[in-house]
Amino acid sequence: GEAINLLFFQITSDLNIVRSWAEQQCRTVMANYSSRITRAAQGTSLIPDKDILASMVTIENICATFQSYTYDTDMSTLLLKLNKKCGSDIQLRDFVYSLGIPSTFSLFSFQCLLVLENPAITQSFLTKFKLYDKHGRLTGFFYENGAYHLQLEEKVIYISGRKPRRGARNARQTLLISAKAADVINQIIELTTLARNYLRSKGDENWKLLFLGSSVGACYPSRCSVPKWGNAAFKTSIQEAVEQFSYHAPLHRDKLVKFISRITLATIRASRVVESYILEENSEKISKILGHKKQRTKLLDSYLPAPIVAYIETRGVRTLQKIIICHALSDSSYLLIATNFDNLEILDAFLKNH
């Protein structure tokens, strides 16, 4: 009914748009990566510290060079020679993206998918999560007892900036993740293998992290931050984002820009929590989704207004739906039909009580 549209449909619809976009972007990045591997096998590696003739600069040879020398490759110079040779004007950012070389921005879609799959995953978790321990063993991500898990090395103290999450005894915890989330993580590991090997050879401890990428071009890789459209660094990409999302969202440009600007890992996570809560009508289950051992009704205040949580907890979501219908159709002759009450006396009593 009306309440479902107001409380549930819009949230689910928005999340489906983000999911559709993220899945498409992940497929594109992986396809670009696979193409680079194929082209590298067809090309000849160029020695970086020698004066390279423009005639030798082809896409295949550039791919072969990166495969051999990884982040010691002077991608900017090679692209300059390629552009001059071909009379093209390819931008470095676009060129590196077309080769499937991970950057903070290109990995954002993978981060979005992980949060969509597992709302217990936070932004802080993603940027600091370690795949490997100090001995070089893959301990952060593993398959056990028929399921995939992430092992948290350090305790997460805050969930909403206010409330302690777990005590010292629970500092180490395992997070059960979906098979789809595990596929996403395996893709990230594949994409970042060269960056990880390069950092390890340099003695850079960041090699242990899950998310690694270049800030500009194919420069020295580092721990990925989480980008946000509208920030100064990403203003030039908003048009590109609009073009991407236009295939997934039936919105006019102005509304699409506003929609995109609201997309962060925090808003995705909050929306998933609210969606699950409305479906489950159970704060205990939501506590489990968020990775909490104990039920924390007050925790939901971070995601839903307190009066709405109170209504759902004490009267159930159906009562709340009827209340919203009454507000939405207060001047309509269809109010009685929409609320599905037997007569006006029952409707009047309901309005007085709520």
Coordinates of C-alpha atoms in Angstrom, one line a residue:
G1 CA 0.0 0.0 0.0
E2 CA 0.9 3.7 0.4
A3 CA 3.0 3.0 3.5
I4 CA 5.0 0.3 1.8
N5 CA 5.9 2.8 -0.9
L6 CA 6.9 5.4 1.6
L7 CA 8.7 3.2 4.1
F8 CA 10.1 0.4 2.0
F9 CA 9.8 0.8 -1.8
Q10 CA 11.9 4.0 -2.2
I11 CA 14.7 2.6 -0.1
T12 CA 14.8 -0.7 -1.9
S13 CA 14.5 1.1 -5.3
D14 CA 17.4 3.4 -4.5
L15 CA 19.5 0.5 -3.3
N16 CA 18.7 -1.5 -6.4
I17 CA 19.9 1.4 -8.6
V18 CA 23.2 1.6 -6.7
R19 CA 23.6 -2.2 -6.8
S20 CA 22.9 -2.3 -10.6
W21 CA 25.5 0.5 -11.2
A22 CA 28.1 -1.1 -8.9
E23 CA 27.7 -4.6 -10.5
Q24 CA 28.1 -3.0 -14.0
Q25 CA 31.2 -1.1 -13.0
C26 CA 32.8 -4.1 -11.4
R27 CA 32.2 -6.1 -14.6
T28 CA 33.8 -3.3 -16.6
V29 CA 36.9 -3.1 -14.4
M30 CA 37.3 -6.9 -14.5
A31 CA 36.9 -6.9 -18.3
N32 CA 39.5 -4.2 -18.6
Y33 CA 41.8 -6.1 -16.4
S34 CA 41.4 -9.4 -18.4
S35 CA 41.9 -7.4 -21.6
R36 CA 45.2 -6.1 -20.2
I37 CA 46.4 -9.6 -19.4
T38 CA 45.5 -10.8 -22.9
R39 CA 47.3 -7.9 -24.6
A40 CA 50.3 -8.2 -22.4
A41 CA 50.8 -11.8 -23.7
Q42 CA 50.7 -10.4 -27.2
G43 CA 53.2 -7.6 -26.6
T44 CA 56.9 -7.1 -25.9
S45 CA 58.1 -5.5 -22.6
L46 CA 59.9 -2.2 -23.0
I47 CA 62.8 -1.5 -20.6
P48 CA 61.7 1.6 -18.6
D49 CA 65.1 3.3 -18.1
K50 CA 65.9 3.3 -21.8
D51 CA 64.9 5.8 -24.4
I52 CA 61.9 4.1 -26.0
L53 CA 61.2 4.8 -29.7
A54 CA 57.6 5.9 -30.4
S55 CA 57.3 3.1 -33.0
M56 CA 57.6 0.6 -30.2
V57 CA 54.9 2.1 -28.1
T58 CA 51.7 0.1 -28.7
I59 CA 48.9 -0.9 -26.3
E60 CA 50.1 -4.4 -26.3
N61 CA 53.7 -3.4 -25.5
I62 CA 52.5 -1.0 -22.7
C63 CA 50.5 -3.9 -21.2
A64 CA 53.5 -6.2 -21.4
T65 CA 55.7 -3.5 -19.8
F66 CA 53.3 -3.0 -16.9
Q67 CA 53.1 -6.8 -16.4
S68 CA 56.9 -7.0 -16.1
Y69 CA 57.8 -3.8 -14.3
T70 CA 54.4 -2.9 -12.7
Y71 CA 54.6 0.4 -10.8
D72 CA 58.1 1.3 -12.0
T73 CA 56.5 1.8 -15.4
D74 CA 56.5 5.4 -16.5
M75 CA 52.9 5.3 -17.8
S76 CA 52.6 9.0 -18.3
T77 CA 55.6 9.1 -20.7
L78 CA 54.4 6.0 -22.6
L79 CA 50.9 7.5 -23.0
L80 CA 52.4 10.8 -24.3
K81 CA 54.3 8.9 -27.0
L82 CA 51.3 6.8 -27.8
N83 CA 49.1 9.9 -28.2
K84 CA 51.7 11.6 -30.4
K85 CA 52.1 8.5 -32.5
C86 CA 48.4 7.9 -33.0
G87 CA 47.3 11.6 -33.0
S88 CA 45.0 10.9 -30.1
D89 CA 44.3 12.7 -26.9
I90 CA 43.7 10.0 -24.3
Q91 CA 43.8 11.2 -20.7
L92 CA 46.0 9.4 -18.2
R93 CA 43.1 8.6 -15.8
D94 CA 41.0 7.1 -18.6
F95 CA 43.9 5.2 -20.1
V96 CA 44.8 3.5 -16.7
Y97 CA 41.2 2.7 -16.1
S98 CA 40.9 1.1 -19.6
L99 CA 43.8 -1.2 -18.6
G100 CA 42.1 -2.3 -15.4
I101 CA 44.9 -0.9 -13.1
P102 CA 43.1 -0.3 -9.8
S103 CA 42.6 3.2 -8.4
T104 CA 40.7 4.6 -5.5
F105 CA 37.9 5.6 -7.7
S106 CA 37.6 2.4 -9.8
L107 CA 37.5 0.3 -6.6
F108 CA 34.6 2.3 -5.1
S109 CA 32.0 0.1 -6.9
F110 CA 33.5 -3.0 -5.2
Q111 CA 33.3 -1.3 -1.8
C112 CA 29.7 -0.5 -2.5
L113 CA 28.8 -4.1 -3.3
L114 CA 30.5 -5.4 -0.1
V115 CA 28.4 -3.0 2.0
L116 CA 25.2 -3.9 0.1
E117 CA 25.9 -7.6 0.7
N118 CA 27.0 -7.2 4.4
P119 CA 25.8 -4.1 6.3
A120 CA 28.0 -5.1 9.2
I121 CA 30.9 -3.9 7.0
T122 CA 31.8 -0.2 7.7
Q123 CA 33.8 2.3 5.8
S124 CA 36.6 2.2 8.4
F125 CA 36.6 -1.6 8.2
L126 CA 37.2 -1.5 4.4
T127 CA 40.0 1.0 4.5
K128 CA 41.9 -0.6 7.3
F129 CA 41.1 -4.3 6.7
K130 CA 44.2 -6.6 6.5
L131 CA 44.2 -9.7 4.4
Y132 CA 47.5 -10.9 5.8
D133 CA 49.0 -11.1 9.3
K134 CA 52.5 -10.0 10.3
H135 CA 53.9 -13.4 9.3
G136 CA 52.5 -13.1 5.7
R137 CA 49.7 -15.6 6.2
L138 CA 46.3 -15.1 4.6
T139 CA 44.2 -14.9 7.8
G140 CA 41.8 -12.1 7.0
F141 CA 39.7 -13.9 4.5
F142 CA 39.0 -17.7 4.6
Y143 CA 36.5 -20.5 3.9
E144 CA 35.5 -22.7 6.8
N145 CA 32.7 -25.0 7.7
G146 CA 30.9 -24.4 4.4
A147 CA 31.0 -20.6 4.6
Y148 CA 33.2 -17.5 3.9
H149 CA 34.5 -15.4 6.8
L150 CA 36.4 -12.2 7.4
Q151 CA 38.6 -12.1 10.4
L152 CA 38.8 -8.7 12.2
E153 CA 42.3 -8.1 13.6
E154 CA 41.4 -5.1 15.7
K155 CA 38.3 -4.3 17.6
V156 CA 35.8 -1.8 16.2
I157 CA 35.1 0.5 19.2
Y158 CA 32.3 2.6 17.8
I159 CA 29.4 1.9 15.5
S160 CA 27.8 5.3 15.4
G161 CA 30.4 7.5 17.0
R162 CA 28.7 7.2 20.4
K163 CA 28.2 3.8 21.7
P164 CA 30.9 1.2 22.6
R165 CA 30.5 -1.8 20.4
R166 CA 32.5 -4.7 22.0
G167 CA 34.7 -5.2 25.0
A168 CA 38.3 -6.2 25.0
R169 CA 37.4 -9.9 25.2
N170 CA 35.6 -9.7 21.9
A171 CA 38.3 -7.6 20.2
R172 CA 38.9 -10.4 17.7
Q173 CA 35.8 -11.5 15.9
T174 CA 34.8 -13.3 12.7
L175 CA 32.3 -11.9 10.3
L176 CA 30.3 -14.3 8.2
I177 CA 29.9 -13.0 4.6
S178 CA 27.8 -14.1 1.6
A179 CA 29.2 -16.1 -1.3
K180 CA 28.6 -13.1 -3.5
A181 CA 30.7 -10.8 -1.2
A182 CA 33.4 -13.5 -1.2
D183 CA 33.4 -13.3 -5.1
V184 CA 33.9 -9.6 -4.9
I185 CA 36.8 -9.9 -2.5
N186 CA 38.4 -12.5 -4.7
Q187 CA 38.1 -10.1 -7.6
I188 CA 39.7 -7.3 -5.5
I189 CA 42.6 -9.6 -4.6
E190 CA 43.1 -10.5 -8.3
L191 CA 43.1 -6.8 -9.3
T192 CA 45.5 -5.7 -6.6
T193 CA 48.0 -8.6 -6.8
L194 CA 50.7 -6.6 -8.7
A195 CA 50.3 -3.6 -6.3
R196 CA 50.6 -6.0 -3.3
N197 CA 53.7 -7.7 -4.7
Y198 CA 55.2 -4.3 -5.5
L199 CA 54.6 -2.9 -2.0
R200 CA 56.0 -6.0 -0.4
S201 CA 59.2 -5.8 -2.4
K202 CA 59.6 -2.2 -1.2
G203 CA 59.1 -3.2 2.4
D204 CA 55.8 -1.2 2.6
E205 CA 53.5 -2.7 5.2
N206 CA 50.4 -1.6 3.2
W207 CA 50.8 -4.7 1.1
K208 CA 48.8 -6.6 3.8
L209 CA 45.7 -4.5 3.1
L210 CA 42.7 -5.5 0.9
F211 CA 42.2 -2.2 -0.9
L212 CA 45.2 -0.9 -2.8
G213 CA 45.3 1.5 -5.7
S214 CA 47.0 4.5 -7.3
S215 CA 45.8 8.0 -6.6
V216 CA 46.9 9.3 -10.0
G217 CA 47.7 7.2 -13.1
A218 CA 49.7 4.1 -12.3
C219 CA 51.7 5.8 -9.6
Y220 CA 53.0 4.2 -6.4
P221 CA 50.0 2.3 -4.9
S222 CA 48.8 2.9 -1.4
R223 CA 45.9 2.2 0.9
C224 CA 42.6 3.3 -0.7
S225 CA 40.5 5.9 0.8
V226 CA 36.8 6.1 0.0
P227 CA 35.9 8.7 -2.7
K228 CA 32.8 10.8 -2.7
W229 CA 31.2 12.5 -5.7
G230 CA 31.1 16.2 -5.2
N231 CA 34.5 16.5 -3.4
A232 CA 37.0 18.8 -5.1
A233 CA 39.0 15.8 -6.3
F234 CA 36.1 14.2 -8.1
K235 CA 34.2 17.2 -9.5
T236 CA 35.4 16.4 -13.0
S237 CA 33.9 12.9 -12.8
I238 CA 30.3 13.9 -11.9
Q239 CA 29.4 14.0 -15.6
E240 CA 30.9 10.6 -16.1
A241 CA 28.9 9.4 -13.1
V242 CA 25.7 10.8 -14.5
E243 CA 26.2 9.0 -17.8
Q244 CA 26.9 5.7 -15.9
F245 CA 23.8 6.0 -13.6
S246 CA 21.5 7.1 -16.4
Y247 CA 21.4 3.5 -17.6
H248 CA 20.2 2.4 -14.2
A249 CA 18.0 5.2 -12.9
P250 CA 15.0 6.9 -14.7
L251 CA 15.7 10.3 -13.3
H252 CA 16.3 13.7 -15.0
R253 CA 19.9 15.1 -14.8
D254 CA 19.4 17.4 -11.8
K255 CA 17.7 14.8 -9.7
L256 CA 20.3 12.3 -10.8
V257 CA 23.1 14.6 -9.7
K258 CA 21.5 15.0 -6.3
F259 CA 21.0 11.2 -6.0
I260 CA 24.6 10.5 -6.9
S261 CA 25.9 13.1 -4.5
R262 CA 24.2 11.3 -1.6
I263 CA 25.8 7.9 -2.4
T264 CA 28.4 7.1 0.3
L265 CA 29.2 3.8 2.0
A266 CA 27.6 5.2 5.2
T267 CA 24.3 6.0 3.4
I268 CA 24.3 2.6 1.7
R269 CA 24.8 0.9 5.0
A270 CA 22.1 2.9 6.8
S271 CA 19.6 2.3 4.0
R272 CA 20.3 -1.5 4.1
V273 CA 19.8 -1.5 7.9
V274 CA 16.5 0.4 7.6
E275 CA 15.4 -1.9 4.8
S276 CA 16.2 -5.0 6.8
Y277 CA 14.5 -3.6 9.9
I278 CA 11.2 -2.8 8.1
L279 CA 11.2 -6.3 6.6
E280 CA 12.1 -8.1 9.9
E281 CA 10.4 -5.9 12.4
N282 CA 12.9 -7.3 14.8
S283 CA 15.8 -5.3 16.4
E284 CA 17.5 -8.4 17.6
K285 CA 17.9 -9.7 14.1
I286 CA 19.2 -6.3 13.0
S287 CA 21.8 -6.3 15.9
K288 CA 23.0 -9.6 14.4
I289 CA 23.2 -8.1 10.9
L290 CA 25.3 -5.3 12.3
G291 CA 27.6 -7.7 14.1
H292 CA 26.4 -7.1 17.7
K293 CA 26.1 -9.9 20.2
K294 CA 23.4 -8.1 22.2
Q295 CA 20.2 -6.5 21.1
R296 CA 20.6 -2.7 20.9
T297 CA 17.3 -1.1 20.1
K298 CA 18.8 2.4 20.8
L299 CA 21.4 1.7 18.1
L300 CA 18.7 2.0 15.5
D301 CA 18.3 5.7 16.4
S302 CA 21.3 6.2 14.2
Y303 CA 19.3 5.0 11.2
L304 CA 15.6 5.7 11.9
P305 CA 14.0 8.5 13.9
A306 CA 13.3 7.4 17.5
P307 CA 9.5 7.7 17.3
I308 CA 9.4 5.4 14.3
V309 CA 11.6 2.8 16.0
A310 CA 9.3 3.1 19.1
Y311 CA 6.2 2.5 17.1
I312 CA 7.6 -0.5 15.3
E313 CA 8.9 -2.0 18.5
T314 CA 5.7 -1.5 20.5
R315 CA 2.9 -1.7 17.8
G316 CA 4.5 -3.3 14.8
V317 CA 5.1 -2.0 11.3
R318 CA 1.5 -2.5 10.2
T319 CA 0.3 0.0 12.7
L320 CA 2.9 2.4 11.5
Q321 CA 1.9 1.9 7.9
K322 CA -1.7 2.7 8.7
I323 CA -0.6 5.9 10.5
I324 CA 1.4 7.0 7.5
I325 CA -1.6 6.2 5.2
C326 CA -3.8 8.4 7.5
H327 CA -1.4 11.3 7.2
A328 CA -0.9 10.9 3.5
L329 CA -4.7 10.6 2.7
S330 CA -6.1 12.7 5.5
D331 CA -8.2 14.8 3.1
S332 CA -9.1 11.9 0.8
S333 CA -12.4 10.2 0.4
Y334 CA -10.5 6.9 0.0
L335 CA -9.0 7.0 3.5
L336 CA -11.3 4.3 4.9
I337 CA -10.7 2.0 1.9
A338 CA -6.9 2.5 2.1
T339 CA -6.7 1.7 5.8
N340 CA -8.8 -1.4 5.3
F341 CA -10.9 -0.7 8.5
D342 CA -14.5 -2.1 8.5
N343 CA -16.2 1.2 9.4
L344 CA -15.7 4.8 10.3
E345 CA -16.1 4.2 14.0
I346 CA -13.1 1.9 14.1
L347 CA -11.1 4.3 11.9
D348 CA -12.0 7.2 14.3
A349 CA -10.9 5.1 17.3
F350 CA -7.6 4.3 15.6
L351 CA -7.0 8.0 14.9
K352 CA -7.7 8.9 18.5
N353 CA -5.4 6.2 19.9
H354 CA -2.5 7.0 17.5

